[in-house]
Amino acid sequence: MEWYAKLSETELAKKITAAFITESRWKLYFEGLGVTLQVSLFAVIIGIVIGTIVAIMKLSTKKNGKPTILSHIANIYIDIIRGTPAVLQLLIMYYGVFYFSRNAVLVAAISFGINSGAYVAEIIRAGILAVDKGQTEAGRSLGLSGAQTMIYIVLPQAFKNVLPPLVNEFIVLIKETAIVGYVGLSDLTRVANQIRSKTYDAFTSLIGAAVLYFILVKILTKLLGILERRLRKSDRR
């Protein structure tokens, strides 16, 4: 960093031009950002679906209060996913499970979705447990089944309670997708590395990618703040 600060304005301009302007390389950054967002968005949707199902499975109990088989399966899934690196899971999915497919975006989205599902499951489970038991009793007293009570009464309140950590999980996913270059996807990080190999200047291209990641995360954080304020207003009504 110190050597970078010592560069003259001309030398600095040359490095910036080579990293962003020459051959319209700035377009590559935004194309990479698009891939990052595409994988992250699909992954978070898959993760929320899987996480919700697994959370309900984990909370399932028999009449005597003991965990069901579904609860044990959910625990095994969470332990395996949380106990292995995301990059290893991605490689297993790409070169093993989906070896017949070369749709890297789809495979990466599924892989990160399965990974995210284990963490989302714990988030949603905590949200469900935070809902007052009286809500469930009220639903059952109205003639709703256990499944209907969960879907129409408990889950909406649980999602409202855990919205901030769910958005944080999306932010974490965006940063975790920086490893999709392992399966040939030109995401933001890989694009920065490709430009680095052409300019022989790692600092400028990587800083450019870091700035885009930072701006994206700040935008999502700002949107989360707006959403939380609106939810608080609706609670007061």
PDB file of N, CA and C in Angstrom, residues 139-234:
ATOM      1  N   GLY A 139     -54.512 -20.658  16.776  1.00  0.00           N
ATOM      2  CA  GLY A 139     -54.768 -21.213  15.449  1.00  0.00           C
ATOM      3  C   GLY A 139     -55.505 -22.534  15.519  1.00  0.00           C
ATOM      4  N   ARG A 140     -55.094 -23.385  16.446  1.00  0.00           N
ATOM      5  CA  ARG A 140     -55.748 -24.684  16.585  1.00  0.00           C
ATOM      6  C   ARG A 140     -57.174 -24.526  17.085  1.00  0.00           C
ATOM      7  N   SER A 141     -57.386 -23.529  17.943  1.00  0.00           N
ATOM      8  CA  SER A 141     -58.735 -23.300  18.474  1.00  0.00           C
ATOM      9  C   SER A 141     -59.687 -22.793  17.388  1.00  0.00           C
ATOM     10  N   LEU A 142     -59.119 -22.203  16.342  1.00  0.00           N
ATOM     11  CA  LEU A 142     -59.938 -21.726  15.224  1.00  0.00           C
ATOM     12  C   LEU A 142     -60.246 -22.836  14.216  1.00  0.00           C
ATOM     13  N   GLY A 143     -59.739 -24.028  14.499  1.00  0.00           N
ATOM     14  CA  GLY A 143     -60.015 -25.163  13.632  1.00  0.00           C
ATOM     15  C   GLY A 143     -58.951 -25.447  12.598  1.00  0.00           C
ATOM     16  N   LEU A 144     -57.824 -24.730  12.661  1.00  0.00           N
ATOM     17  CA  LEU A 144     -56.732 -24.970  11.709  1.00  0.00           C
ATOM     18  C   LEU A 144     -55.945 -26.204  12.117  1.00  0.00           C
ATOM     19  N   SER A 145     -55.441 -26.910  11.126  1.00  0.00           N
ATOM     20  CA  SER A 145     -54.588 -28.060  11.416  1.00  0.00           C
ATOM     21  C   SER A 145     -53.213 -27.577  11.848  1.00  0.00           C
ATOM     22  N   GLY A 146     -52.376 -28.511  12.300  1.00  0.00           N
ATOM     23  CA  GLY A 146     -51.023 -28.133  12.711  1.00  0.00           C
ATOM     24  C   GLY A 146     -50.241 -27.515  11.565  1.00  0.00           C
ATOM     25  N   ALA A 147     -50.370 -28.094  10.349  1.00  0.00           N
ATOM     26  CA  ALA A 147     -49.657 -27.577   9.175  1.00  0.00           C
ATOM     27  C   ALA A 147     -50.168 -26.198   8.794  1.00  0.00           C
ATOM     28  N   GLN A 148     -51.484 -26.022   8.810  1.00  0.00           N
ATOM     29  CA  GLN A 148     -52.072 -24.720   8.473  1.00  0.00           C
ATOM     30  C   GLN A 148     -51.671 -23.647   9.474  1.00  0.00           C
ATOM     31  N   THR A 149     -51.638 -24.023  10.741  1.00  0.00           N
ATOM     32  CA  THR A 149     -51.223 -23.070  11.780  1.00  0.00           C
ATOM     33  C   THR A 149     -49.785 -22.631  11.559  1.00  0.00           C
ATOM     34  N   MET A 150     -48.942 -23.601  11.208  1.00  0.00           N
ATOM     35  CA  MET A 150     -47.531 -23.290  10.960  1.00  0.00           C
ATOM     36  C   MET A 150     -47.380 -22.372   9.748  1.00  0.00           C
ATOM     37  N   ILE A 151     -48.097 -22.678   8.671  1.00  0.00           N
ATOM     38  CA  ILE A 151     -47.948 -21.930   7.419  1.00  0.00           C
ATOM     39  C   ILE A 151     -48.548 -20.529   7.504  1.00  0.00           C
ATOM     40  N   TYR A 152     -49.729 -20.417   8.072  1.00  0.00           N
ATOM     41  CA  TYR A 152     -50.460 -19.146   8.024  1.00  0.00           C
ATOM     42  C   TYR A 152     -50.264 -18.247   9.248  1.00  0.00           C
ATOM     43  N   ILE A 153     -49.850 -18.830  10.365  1.00  0.00           N
ATOM     44  CA  ILE A 153     -49.726 -18.026  11.591  1.00  0.00           C
ATOM     45  C   ILE A 153     -48.292 -17.944  12.093  1.00  0.00           C
ATOM     46  N   VAL A 154     -47.641 -19.082  12.263  1.00  0.00           N
ATOM     47  CA  VAL A 154     -46.314 -19.104  12.890  1.00  0.00           C
ATOM     48  C   VAL A 154     -45.211 -18.620  11.948  1.00  0.00           C
ATOM     49  N   LEU A 155     -45.154 -19.205  10.746  1.00  0.00           N
ATOM     50  CA  LEU A 155     -44.059 -18.864   9.824  1.00  0.00           C
ATOM     51  C   LEU A 155     -44.017 -17.379   9.439  1.00  0.00           C
ATOM     52  N   PRO A 156     -45.163 -16.740   9.118  1.00  0.00           N
ATOM     53  CA  PRO A 156     -45.093 -15.298   8.794  1.00  0.00           C
ATOM     54  C   PRO A 156     -44.489 -14.465   9.922  1.00  0.00           C
ATOM     55  N   GLN A 157     -44.844 -14.785  11.166  1.00  0.00           N
ATOM     56  CA  GLN A 157     -44.281 -14.061  12.304  1.00  0.00           C
ATOM     57  C   GLN A 157     -42.806 -14.400  12.497  1.00  0.00           C
ATOM     58  N   ALA A 158     -42.462 -15.670  12.265  1.00  0.00           N
ATOM     59  CA  ALA A 158     -41.067 -16.094  12.408  1.00  0.00           C
ATOM     60  C   ALA A 158     -40.186 -15.376  11.390  1.00  0.00           C
ATOM     61  N   PHE A 159     -40.639 -15.295  10.127  1.00  0.00           N
ATOM     62  CA  PHE A 159     -39.855 -14.623   9.089  1.00  0.00           C
ATOM     63  C   PHE A 159     -39.681 -13.140   9.407  1.00  0.00           C
ATOM     64  N   LYS A 160     -40.714 -12.551   9.962  1.00  0.00           N
ATOM     65  CA  LYS A 160     -40.632 -11.142  10.336  1.00  0.00           C
ATOM     66  C   LYS A 160     -39.577 -10.931  11.427  1.00  0.00           C
ATOM     67  N   ASN A 161     -39.506 -11.886  12.348  1.00  0.00           N
ATOM     68  CA  ASN A 161     -38.536 -11.793  13.450  1.00  0.00           C
ATOM     69  C   ASN A 161     -37.093 -11.979  12.978  1.00  0.00           C
ATOM     70  N   VAL A 162     -36.914 -12.828  11.968  1.00  0.00           N
ATOM     71  CA  VAL A 162     -35.545 -13.187  11.561  1.00  0.00           C
ATOM     72  C   VAL A 162     -35.134 -12.528  10.251  1.00  0.00           C
ATOM     73  N   LEU A 163     -35.880 -11.530   9.797  1.00  0.00           N
ATOM     74  CA  LEU A 163     -35.539 -10.871   8.531  1.00  0.00           C
ATOM     75  C   LEU A 163     -34.112 -10.313   8.510  1.00  0.00           C
ATOM     76  N   PRO A 164     -33.666  -9.589   9.561  1.00  0.00           N
ATOM     77  CA  PRO A 164     -32.279  -9.073   9.538  1.00  0.00           C
ATOM     78  C   PRO A 164     -31.223 -10.159   9.369  1.00  0.00           C
ATOM     79  N   PRO A 165     -31.259 -11.258  10.141  1.00  0.00           N
ATOM     80  CA  PRO A 165     -30.247 -12.298   9.909  1.00  0.00           C
ATOM     81  C   PRO A 165     -30.370 -12.976   8.550  1.00  0.00           C
ATOM     82  N   LEU A 166     -31.586 -13.028   7.989  1.00  0.00           N
ATOM     83  CA  LEU A 166     -31.738 -13.610   6.647  1.00  0.00           C
ATOM     84  C   LEU A 166     -31.073 -12.731   5.596  1.00  0.00           C
ATOM     85  N   VAL A 167     -31.234 -11.411   5.734  1.00  0.00           N
ATOM     86  CA  VAL A 167     -30.570 -10.489   4.802  1.00  0.00           C
ATOM     87  C   VAL A 167     -29.049 -10.574   4.990  1.00  0.00           C
ATOM     88  N   ASN A 168     -28.619 -10.714   6.224  1.00  0.00           N
ATOM     89  CA  ASN A 168     -27.186 -10.877   6.490  1.00  0.00           C
ATOM     90  C   ASN A 168     -26.654 -12.145   5.837  1.00  0.00           C
ATOM     91  N   GLU A 169     -27.468 -13.203   5.820  1.00  0.00           N
ATOM     92  CA  GLU A 169     -27.076 -14.447   5.163  1.00  0.00           C
ATOM     93  C   GLU A 169     -26.912 -14.222   3.665  1.00  0.00           C
ATOM     94  N   PHE A 170     -27.766 -13.387   3.079  1.00  0.00           N
ATOM     95  CA  PHE A 170     -27.646 -13.051   1.660  1.00  0.00           C
ATOM     96  C   PHE A 170     -26.343 -12.300   1.402  1.00  0.00           C
ATOM     97  N   ILE A 171     -26.003 -11.393   2.309  1.00  0.00           N
ATOM     98  CA  ILE A 171     -24.765 -10.635   2.181  1.00  0.00           C
ATOM     99  C   ILE A 171     -23.557 -11.566   2.282  1.00  0.00           C
ATOM    100  N   VAL A 172     -23.615 -12.506   3.216  1.00  0.00           N
ATOM    101  CA  VAL A 172     -22.534 -13.483   3.365  1.00  0.00           C
ATOM    102  C   VAL A 172     -22.412 -14.329   2.100  1.00  0.00           C
ATOM    103  N   LEU A 173     -23.548 -14.702   1.519  1.00  0.00           N
ATOM    104  CA  LEU A 173     -23.541 -15.496   0.291  1.00  0.00           C
ATOM    105  C   LEU A 173     -22.848 -14.765  -0.846  1.00  0.00           C
ATOM    106  N   ILE A 174     -23.132 -13.466  -0.964  1.00  0.00           N
ATOM    107  CA  ILE A 174     -22.515 -12.666  -2.025  1.00  0.00           C
ATOM    108  C   ILE A 174     -20.995 -12.742  -1.930  1.00  0.00           C
ATOM    109  N   LYS A 175     -20.485 -12.667  -0.709  1.00  0.00           N
ATOM    110  CA  LYS A 175     -19.031 -12.708  -0.524  1.00  0.00           C
ATOM    111  C   LYS A 175     -18.476 -14.124  -0.676  1.00  0.00           C
ATOM    112  N   GLU A 176     -19.269 -15.118  -0.276  1.00  0.00           N
ATOM    113  CA  GLU A 176     -18.811 -16.507  -0.385  1.00  0.00           C
ATOM    114  C   GLU A 176     -18.718 -16.971  -1.834  1.00  0.00           C
ATOM    115  N   THR A 177     -19.535 -16.377  -2.714  1.00  0.00           N
ATOM    116  CA  THR A 177     -19.513 -16.799  -4.117  1.00  0.00           C
ATOM    117  C   THR A 177     -18.212 -16.430  -4.825  1.00  0.00           C
ATOM    118  N   ALA A 178     -17.316 -15.777  -4.120  1.00  0.00           N
ATOM    119  CA  ALA A 178     -16.016 -15.427  -4.712  1.00  0.00           C
ATOM    120  C   ALA A 178     -15.216 -16.671  -5.089  1.00  0.00           C
ATOM    121  N   ILE A 179     -15.676 -17.855  -4.646  1.00  0.00           N
ATOM    122  CA  ILE A 179     -14.942 -19.092  -4.963  1.00  0.00           C
ATOM    123  C   ILE A 179     -15.496 -19.799  -6.200  1.00  0.00           C
ATOM    124  N   VAL A 180     -16.524 -19.232  -6.859  1.00  0.00           N
ATOM    125  CA  VAL A 180     -17.120 -19.928  -8.008  1.00  0.00           C
ATOM    126  C   VAL A 180     -16.165 -20.000  -9.196  1.00  0.00           C
ATOM    127  N   GLY A 181     -15.076 -19.255  -9.142  1.00  0.00           N
ATOM    128  CA  GLY A 181     -14.072 -19.348 -10.189  1.00  0.00           C
ATOM    129  C   GLY A 181     -13.479 -20.748 -10.288  1.00  0.00           C
ATOM    130  N   TYR A 182     -13.588 -21.532  -9.201  1.00  0.00           N
ATOM    131  CA  TYR A 182     -13.082 -22.904  -9.197  1.00  0.00           C
ATOM    132  C   TYR A 182     -13.819 -23.782 -10.212  1.00  0.00           C
ATOM    133  N   VAL A 183     -15.054 -23.407 -10.557  1.00  0.00           N
ATOM    134  CA  VAL A 183     -15.819 -24.200 -11.531  1.00  0.00           C
ATOM    135  C   VAL A 183     -15.989 -23.435 -12.835  1.00  0.00           C
ATOM    136  N   GLY A 184     -15.118 -22.471 -13.076  1.00  0.00           N
ATOM    137  CA  GLY A 184     -15.069 -21.793 -14.366  1.00  0.00           C
ATOM    138  C   GLY A 184     -15.983 -20.609 -14.550  1.00  0.00           C
ATOM    139  N   LEU A 185     -16.649 -20.165 -13.499  1.00  0.00           N
ATOM    140  CA  LEU A 185     -17.535 -19.004 -13.618  1.00  0.00           C
ATOM    141  C   LEU A 185     -16.738 -17.707 -13.490  1.00  0.00           C
ATOM    142  N   SER A 186     -16.988 -16.778 -14.386  1.00  0.00           N
ATOM    143  CA  SER A 186     -16.291 -15.488 -14.346  1.00  0.00           C
ATOM    144  C   SER A 186     -17.070 -14.506 -13.466  1.00  0.00           C
ATOM    145  N   ASP A 187     -16.989 -14.722 -12.165  1.00  0.00           N
ATOM    146  CA  ASP A 187     -17.628 -13.803 -11.232  1.00  0.00           C
ATOM    147  C   ASP A 187     -16.731 -12.590 -11.028  1.00  0.00           C
ATOM    148  N   LEU A 188     -17.102 -11.728 -10.113  1.00  0.00           N
ATOM    149  CA  LEU A 188     -16.361 -10.482  -9.908  1.00  0.00           C
ATOM    150  C   LEU A 188     -14.910 -10.733  -9.510  1.00  0.00           C
ATOM    151  N   THR A 189     -14.688 -11.659  -8.618  1.00  0.00           N
ATOM    152  CA  THR A 189     -13.325 -11.951  -8.157  1.00  0.00           C
ATOM    153  C   THR A 189     -12.466 -12.535  -9.275  1.00  0.00           C
ATOM    154  N   ARG A 190     -13.032 -13.461 -10.037  1.00  0.00           N
ATOM    155  CA  ARG A 190     -12.250 -14.074 -11.112  1.00  0.00           C
ATOM    156  C   ARG A 190     -11.932 -13.059 -12.210  1.00  0.00           C
ATOM    157  N   VAL A 191     -12.893 -12.183 -12.502  1.00  0.00           N
ATOM    158  CA  VAL A 191     -12.645 -11.135 -13.498  1.00  0.00           C
ATOM    159  C   VAL A 191     -11.481 -10.265 -13.071  1.00  0.00           C
ATOM    160  N   ALA A 192     -11.447  -9.891 -11.784  1.00  0.00           N
ATOM    161  CA  ALA A 192     -10.339  -9.072 -11.279  1.00  0.00           C
ATOM    162  C   ALA A 192      -9.013  -9.801 -11.442  1.00  0.00           C
ATOM    163  N   ASN A 193      -9.007 -11.105 -11.215  1.00  0.00           N
ATOM    164  CA  ASN A 193      -7.780 -11.891 -11.374  1.00  0.00           C
ATOM    165  C   ASN A 193      -7.376 -11.996 -12.835  1.00  0.00           C
ATOM    166  N   GLN A 194      -8.364 -12.129 -13.720  1.00  0.00           N
ATOM    167  CA  GLN A 194      -8.054 -12.195 -15.154  1.00  0.00           C
ATOM    168  C   GLN A 194      -7.433 -10.889 -15.648  1.00  0.00           C
ATOM    169  N   ILE A 195      -7.970  -9.766 -15.177  1.00  0.00           N
ATOM    170  CA  ILE A 195      -7.417  -8.464 -15.555  1.00  0.00           C
ATOM    171  C   ILE A 195      -6.027  -8.292 -14.952  1.00  0.00           C
ATOM    172  N   ARG A 196      -5.845  -8.789 -13.748  1.00  0.00           N
ATOM    173  CA  ARG A 196      -4.520  -8.734 -13.101  1.00  0.00           C
ATOM    174  C   ARG A 196      -3.478  -9.460 -13.949  1.00  0.00           C
ATOM    175  N   SER A 197      -3.869 -10.595 -14.535  1.00  0.00           N
ATOM    176  CA  SER A 197      -2.922 -11.368 -15.345  1.00  0.00           C
ATOM    177  C   SER A 197      -2.545 -10.644 -16.633  1.00  0.00           C
ATOM    178  N   LYS A 198      -3.399  -9.697 -17.060  1.00  0.00           N
ATOM    179  CA  LYS A 198      -3.105  -8.935 -18.275  1.00  0.00           C
ATOM    180  C   LYS A 198      -2.306  -7.665 -17.985  1.00  0.00           C
ATOM    181  N   THR A 199      -2.588  -7.062 -16.843  1.00  0.00           N
ATOM    182  CA  THR A 199      -1.940  -5.787 -16.514  1.00  0.00           C
ATOM    183  C   THR A 199      -0.703  -5.972 -15.634  1.00  0.00           C
ATOM    184  N   TYR A 200      -0.541  -7.169 -15.052  1.00  0.00           N
ATOM    185  CA  TYR A 200       0.544  -7.449 -14.092  1.00  0.00           C
ATOM    186  C   TYR A 200       0.493  -6.483 -12.906  1.00  0.00           C
ATOM    187  N   ASP A 201      -0.724  -6.042 -12.593  1.00  0.00           N
ATOM    188  CA  ASP A 201      -0.928  -5.138 -11.448  1.00  0.00           C
ATOM    189  C   ASP A 201      -2.106  -5.683 -10.641  1.00  0.00           C
ATOM    190  N   ALA A 202      -1.786  -6.423  -9.587  1.00  0.00           N
ATOM    191  CA  ALA A 202      -2.831  -7.073  -8.788  1.00  0.00           C
ATOM    192  C   ALA A 202      -3.625  -6.065  -7.970  1.00  0.00           C
ATOM    193  N   PHE A 203      -2.937  -5.062  -7.441  1.00  0.00           N
ATOM    194  CA  PHE A 203      -3.573  -4.163  -6.471  1.00  0.00           C
ATOM    195  C   PHE A 203      -4.768  -3.419  -7.072  1.00  0.00           C
ATOM    196  N   THR A 204      -4.590  -2.796  -8.218  1.00  0.00           N
ATOM    197  CA  THR A 204      -5.636  -1.950  -8.793  1.00  0.00           C
ATOM    198  C   THR A 204      -6.883  -2.735  -9.156  1.00  0.00           C
ATOM    199  N   SER A 205      -6.717  -3.865  -9.842  1.00  0.00           N
ATOM    200  CA  SER A 205      -7.881  -4.649 -10.264  1.00  0.00           C
ATOM    201  C   SER A 205      -8.610  -5.251  -9.065  1.00  0.00           C
ATOM    202  N   LEU A 206      -7.862  -5.730  -8.083  1.00  0.00           N
ATOM    203  CA  LEU A 206      -8.502  -6.340  -6.910  1.00  0.00           C
ATOM    204  C   LEU A 206      -9.199  -5.287  -6.042  1.00  0.00           C
ATOM    205  N   ILE A 207      -8.594  -4.108  -5.949  1.00  0.00           N
ATOM    206  CA  ILE A 207      -9.238  -3.021  -5.204  1.00  0.00           C
ATOM    207  C   ILE A 207     -10.541  -2.613  -5.899  1.00  0.00           C
ATOM    208  N   GLY A 208     -10.524  -2.614  -7.234  1.00  0.00           N
ATOM    209  CA  GLY A 208     -11.739  -2.298  -7.984  1.00  0.00           C
ATOM    210  C   GLY A 208     -12.859  -3.273  -7.651  1.00  0.00           C
ATOM    211  N   ALA A 209     -12.529  -4.578  -7.602  1.00  0.00           N
ATOM    212  CA  ALA A 209     -13.521  -5.589  -7.242  1.00  0.00           C
ATOM    213  C   ALA A 209     -14.001  -5.397  -5.806  1.00  0.00           C
ATOM    214  N   ALA A 210     -13.061  -5.094  -4.904  1.00  0.00           N
ATOM    215  CA  ALA A 210     -13.412  -4.888  -3.498  1.00  0.00           C
ATOM    216  C   ALA A 210     -14.377  -3.714  -3.333  1.00  0.00           C
ATOM    217  N   VAL A 211     -14.148  -2.650  -4.091  1.00  0.00           N
ATOM    218  CA  VAL A 211     -15.026  -1.468  -4.020  1.00  0.00           C
ATOM    219  C   VAL A 211     -16.444  -1.833  -4.462  1.00  0.00           C
ATOM    220  N   LEU A 212     -16.555  -2.628  -5.533  1.00  0.00           N
ATOM    221  CA  LEU A 212     -17.878  -3.035  -6.015  1.00  0.00           C
ATOM    222  C   LEU A 212     -18.588  -3.915  -4.993  1.00  0.00           C
ATOM    223  N   TYR A 213     -17.847  -4.854  -4.374  1.00  0.00           N
ATOM    224  CA  TYR A 213     -18.431  -5.680  -3.312  1.00  0.00           C
ATOM    225  C   TYR A 213     -18.919  -4.788  -2.168  1.00  0.00           C
ATOM    226  N   PHE A 214     -18.098  -3.825  -1.783  1.00  0.00           N
ATOM    227  CA  PHE A 214     -18.432  -2.938  -0.662  1.00  0.00           C
ATOM    228  C   PHE A 214     -19.696  -2.125  -0.958  1.00  0.00           C
ATOM    229  N   ILE A 215     -19.767  -1.567  -2.173  1.00  0.00           N
ATOM    230  CA  ILE A 215     -20.932  -0.766  -2.558  1.00  0.00           C
ATOM    231  C   ILE A 215     -22.200  -1.625  -2.540  1.00  0.00           C
ATOM    232  N   LEU A 216     -22.091  -2.846  -3.063  1.00  0.00           N
ATOM    233  CA  LEU A 216     -23.234  -3.750  -3.101  1.00  0.00           C
ATOM    234  C   LEU A 216     -23.733  -4.081  -1.695  1.00  0.00           C
ATOM    235  N   VAL A 217     -22.792  -4.375  -0.788  1.00  0.00           N
ATOM    236  CA  VAL A 217     -23.159  -4.699   0.591  1.00  0.00           C
ATOM    237  C   VAL A 217     -23.781  -3.489   1.286  1.00  0.00           C
ATOM    238  N   LYS A 218     -23.246  -2.303   1.027  1.00  0.00           N
ATOM    239  CA  LYS A 218     -23.806  -1.088   1.640  1.00  0.00           C
ATOM    240  C   LYS A 218     -25.232  -0.829   1.160  1.00  0.00           C
ATOM    241  N   ILE A 219     -25.477  -1.084  -0.125  1.00  0.00           N
ATOM    242  CA  ILE A 219     -26.827  -0.904  -0.667  1.00  0.00           C
ATOM    243  C   ILE A 219     -27.800  -1.863   0.010  1.00  0.00           C
ATOM    244  N   LEU A 220     -27.400  -3.129   0.136  1.00  0.00           N
ATOM    245  CA  LEU A 220     -28.256  -4.121   0.786  1.00  0.00           C
ATOM    246  C   LEU A 220     -28.493  -3.778   2.252  1.00  0.00           C
ATOM    247  N   THR A 221     -27.463  -3.290   2.938  1.00  0.00           N
ATOM    248  CA  THR A 221     -27.603  -2.894   4.338  1.00  0.00           C
ATOM    249  C   THR A 221     -28.563  -1.730   4.475  1.00  0.00           C
ATOM    250  N   LYS A 222     -28.478  -0.784   3.538  1.00  0.00           N
ATOM    251  CA  LYS A 222     -29.379   0.374   3.544  1.00  0.00           C
ATOM    252  C   LYS A 222     -30.818  -0.072   3.323  1.00  0.00           C
ATOM    253  N   LEU A 223     -31.024  -0.975   2.367  1.00  0.00           N
ATOM    254  CA  LEU A 223     -32.368  -1.487   2.087  1.00  0.00           C
ATOM    255  C   LEU A 223     -32.935  -2.232   3.297  1.00  0.00           C
ATOM    256  N   LEU A 224     -32.059  -2.966   3.987  1.00  0.00           N
ATOM    257  CA  LEU A 224     -32.486  -3.672   5.190  1.00  0.00           C
ATOM    258  C   LEU A 224     -32.956  -2.688   6.253  1.00  0.00           C
ATOM    259  N   GLY A 225     -32.219  -1.583   6.419  1.00  0.00           N
ATOM    260  CA  GLY A 225     -32.592  -0.565   7.395  1.00  0.00           C
ATOM    261  C   GLY A 225     -33.954   0.034   7.081  1.00  0.00           C
ATOM    262  N   ILE A 226     -34.212   0.311   5.794  1.00  0.00           N
ATOM    263  CA  ILE A 226     -35.507   0.868   5.371  1.00  0.00           C
ATOM    264  C   ILE A 226     -36.630  -0.127   5.663  1.00  0.00           C
ATOM    265  N   LEU A 227     -36.378  -1.398   5.345  1.00  0.00           N
ATOM    266  CA  LEU A 227     -37.380  -2.436   5.554  1.00  0.00           C
ATOM    267  C   LEU A 227     -37.697  -2.611   7.038  1.00  0.00           C
ATOM    268  N   GLU A 228     -36.658  -2.580   7.876  1.00  0.00           N
ATOM    269  CA  GLU A 228     -36.862  -2.721   9.322  1.00  0.00           C
ATOM    270  C   GLU A 228     -37.687  -1.567   9.881  1.00  0.00           C
ATOM    271  N   ARG A 229     -37.428  -0.363   9.397  1.00  0.00           N
ATOM    272  CA  ARG A 229     -38.194   0.792   9.878  1.00  0.00           C
ATOM    273  C   ARG A 229     -39.664   0.671   9.491  1.00  0.00           C
ATOM    274  N   ARG A 230     -39.924   0.193   8.287  1.00  0.00           N
ATOM    275  CA  ARG A 230     -41.312   0.012   7.848  1.00  0.00           C
ATOM    276  C   ARG A 230     -42.011  -1.069   8.667  1.00  0.00           C
ATOM    277  N   LEU A 231     -41.283  -2.118   8.993  1.00  0.00           N
ATOM    278  CA  LEU A 231     -41.872  -3.187   9.801  1.00  0.00           C
ATOM    279  C   LEU A 231     -42.186  -2.700  11.208  1.00  0.00           C
ATOM    280  N   ARG A 232     -41.308  -1.852  11.757  1.00  0.00           N
ATOM    281  CA  ARG A 232     -41.558  -1.304  13.089  1.00  0.00           C
ATOM    282  C   ARG A 232     -42.801  -0.409  13.079  1.00  0.00           C
ATOM    283  N   LYS A 233     -42.964   0.354  11.993  1.00  0.00           N
ATOM    284  CA  LYS A 233     -44.147   1.222  11.870  1.00  0.00           C
ATOM    285  C   LYS A 233     -45.429   0.389  11.808  1.00  0.00           C
ATOM    286  N   SER A 234     -45.355  -0.722  11.060  1.00  0.00           N
ATOM    287  CA  SER A 234     -46.538  -1.574  10.932  1.00  0.00           C
ATOM    288  C   SER A 234     -46.888  -2.247  12.253  1.00  0.00           C
TER     289      SER A 234
END
